[in-house]
C-alpha cells in the first residue's frame, strides 16, 4: 500500500493532529509514591511527541484508585505542576496530549489506600492474581462494594481530576472505561452483582460510566473528552454474558453526550484480536459519531489496511512506542522497530524508558 493518509495531518473535533497515529496509554510506574510525575515523564513523552496524539499512562483520580506503586495521579492540586512539565515539553515539540483518568477499583490494594480500606468495587469478590503494592507483588484482596451514597464521590473524583488536567495544560482527557478497572467492572455482569440503580439491567450497569462521562464533559466539553472501552477484552478475568447489547447501549449514550473520541481496544488487550464471544466491533465504529481510535496489536500493514478500509479514524500503538520514540518516522520509512525488553516496562528509572534512541542516534544504553 503506497497511498495512505496515515501520516498526513488531520483534524478531529477541532483539534489539529500532525498524523493519525496515537500513542496508546502505557503505565510505566515511574512516578513517585505521592503520585507526582516529573522531569523523567516530561522527557519520555516529549521524545514521542511526533505521534498525532499522545494519551498518558493511566493517572489515578484518587489514591485508593491506584493500581500499584509509582502510579502518577491527579487527585491533588500538587499534581498539576508535576504534569505541567510534561504538557509543556510535549507542546514545545508540537505534540498533543490527553491524560487518561483512572480508578483501578477492585484491582488496587489496601496498602495504597490512605485509610487502609479494602479496594472498591461494584460487588465484593476476590480476583485471582497479584498487584505490585508496598514494594512487592501481593495477592489481590477481597474488595468492598461501594454504597449507593458513595457513587457521587466517585463521579466527583473524576470531575476534579479532569479540572486539574485542564489546569495542567493537557489538550483533553480520556476516561479509562476498560480492562476491568472500576468503571468497566460496573459495566459487566461478571463483576457487577448489584441489585440497586447501578446493577442488574444494562442501563443500570452503564450508569456510573455515563455519570462520569457527563461530569467530565462539563469540565472539558465533549470535543476534548475521550473514553477507552475494551468490550471483548478479558483482562483480569473480565467477562460479560452478552457484550453486544451492553456496548451498543454504551456507544448510543456516548453519542447522546456527543463524546468526541472513542478509544477501542479491539479484542483481548495485548493478547489477541479475535472476538470472543464474537461480535463485530465495526458495528460500534459505524455507530459512534466521533473520532474512532482503534488499538490492539497493530503493525504497519494492519494500520495501513485499517485506514484504506476506513475501519478507524486513528490508530493507537502501545508497546511499539516503548522502544521506538520516533515510531511515526519509522513506520513512515518502513524501518525496523526495536522490541523493548519487557523487564523495563514497569518501574525503574531512565533505563528502558528514555534511553531508546531515534533512528540514526546510535543504540540504547
Ligand atoms: C506496559 C503496558 C502498560 C499499559 N498501561 C495501560 C494503561 O495505563 N491504560 C490503558 O488503557 N492500557 C494500558 N495498556 C494497554 C495498551 O494501551 C494497549 O492497549 C495494548 O498494549 C495493546 O496495544 P499494542 O498491541 O499496540 O501494544 C498497557 C500495556 C502495556 C504493555
CSV table of C-alpha atoms and ligand atoms in Angstrom, one decimal, residues 24-28 56-59 100 102 174 176 178-179 181 228 263 265 269-271 295-298 316-320 322 345-346, ligand 1:
chain,number,residue,atom,x,y,z
A,24,UNK,CA,-1.8,4.3,23.5
A,25,UNK,CA,-1.8,4.7,27.3
A,26,UNK,CA,1.1,2.8,28.8
A,27,UNK,CA,1.6,2.5,32.6
A,28,UNK,CA,5.3,2.7,33.2
A,56,UNK,CA,-0.8,9.4,29.0
A,57,UNK,CA,-0.5,6.3,31.2
A,58,UNK,CA,-3.4,5.7,33.5
A,59,UNK,CA,-3.5,8.5,36.1
A,100,UNK,CA,-6.0,9.1,30.9
A,102,UNK,CA,-8.3,6.1,36.1
A,174,UNK,CA,-9.6,10.1,28.3
A,176,UNK,CA,-10.4,4.7,31.4
A,178,UNK,CA,-11.6,-0.6,30.0
A,179,UNK,CA,-9.7,-3.6,31.4
A,181,UNK,CA,-10.9,-1.4,36.4
A,228,UNK,CA,-11.5,3.9,26.3
A,263,UNK,CA,-10.6,4.6,22.0
A,265,UNK,CA,-9.4,-1.9,22.3
A,269,UNK,CA,-5.7,-6.4,25.1
A,270,UNK,CA,-2.2,-7.3,24.0
A,271,UNK,CA,-3.1,-10.9,23.5
A,295,UNK,CA,-6.0,-0.2,19.2
A,296,UNK,CA,-4.5,-3.7,19.8
A,297,UNK,CA,-1.7,-5.5,18.1
A,298,UNK,CA,-1.5,-3.1,15.2
A,316,UNK,CA,-3.2,3.7,18.6
A,317,UNK,CA,0.1,1.8,19.1
A,318,UNK,CA,1.1,0.8,22.6
A,319,UNK,CA,4.2,-1.4,23.0
A,320,UNK,CA,5.8,-0.3,19.8
A,322,UNK,CA,8.2,1.9,24.2
A,345,UNK,CA,8.1,-2.0,31.0
A,346,UNK,CA,7.3,-1.2,34.7
B,1,LIG,C1,3.4,-1.8,29.8
B,1,LIG,C2,2.0,-1.6,29.5
B,1,LIG,C3,1.2,-0.7,30.2
B,1,LIG,C4,-0.1,-0.4,29.8
B,1,LIG,N1,-0.8,0.5,30.5
B,1,LIG,C5,-2.1,0.9,30.1
B,1,LIG,C6,-2.7,2.0,30.8
B,1,LIG,O1,-2.2,2.6,31.6
B,1,LIG,N2,-4.0,2.2,30.3
B,1,LIG,C7,-4.6,1.5,29.3
B,1,LIG,O2,-5.8,1.8,29.0
B,1,LIG,N3,-4.0,0.5,28.7
B,1,LIG,C8,-2.7,0.2,29.1
B,1,LIG,N4,-2.0,-0.8,28.4
B,1,LIG,C9,-2.6,-1.4,27.2
B,1,LIG,C10,-2.1,-0.6,26.0
B,1,LIG,O3,-2.6,0.7,25.9
B,1,LIG,C11,-2.6,-1.3,24.7
B,1,LIG,O4,-4.0,-1.4,24.7
B,1,LIG,C12,-2.0,-2.7,24.5
B,1,LIG,O5,-0.6,-2.8,24.7
B,1,LIG,C13,-2.3,-3.3,23.1
B,1,LIG,O6,-1.7,-2.4,22.1
B,1,LIG,P1,-0.3,-2.8,21.4
B,1,LIG,O7,-0.5,-4.1,20.8
B,1,LIG,O8,-0.1,-1.7,20.4
B,1,LIG,O9,0.7,-2.8,22.5
B,1,LIG,C14,-0.7,-1.1,28.8
B,1,LIG,C15,0.0,-2.1,28.1
B,1,LIG,C16,1.4,-2.3,28.4
B,1,LIG,C17,2.2,-3.3,27.6
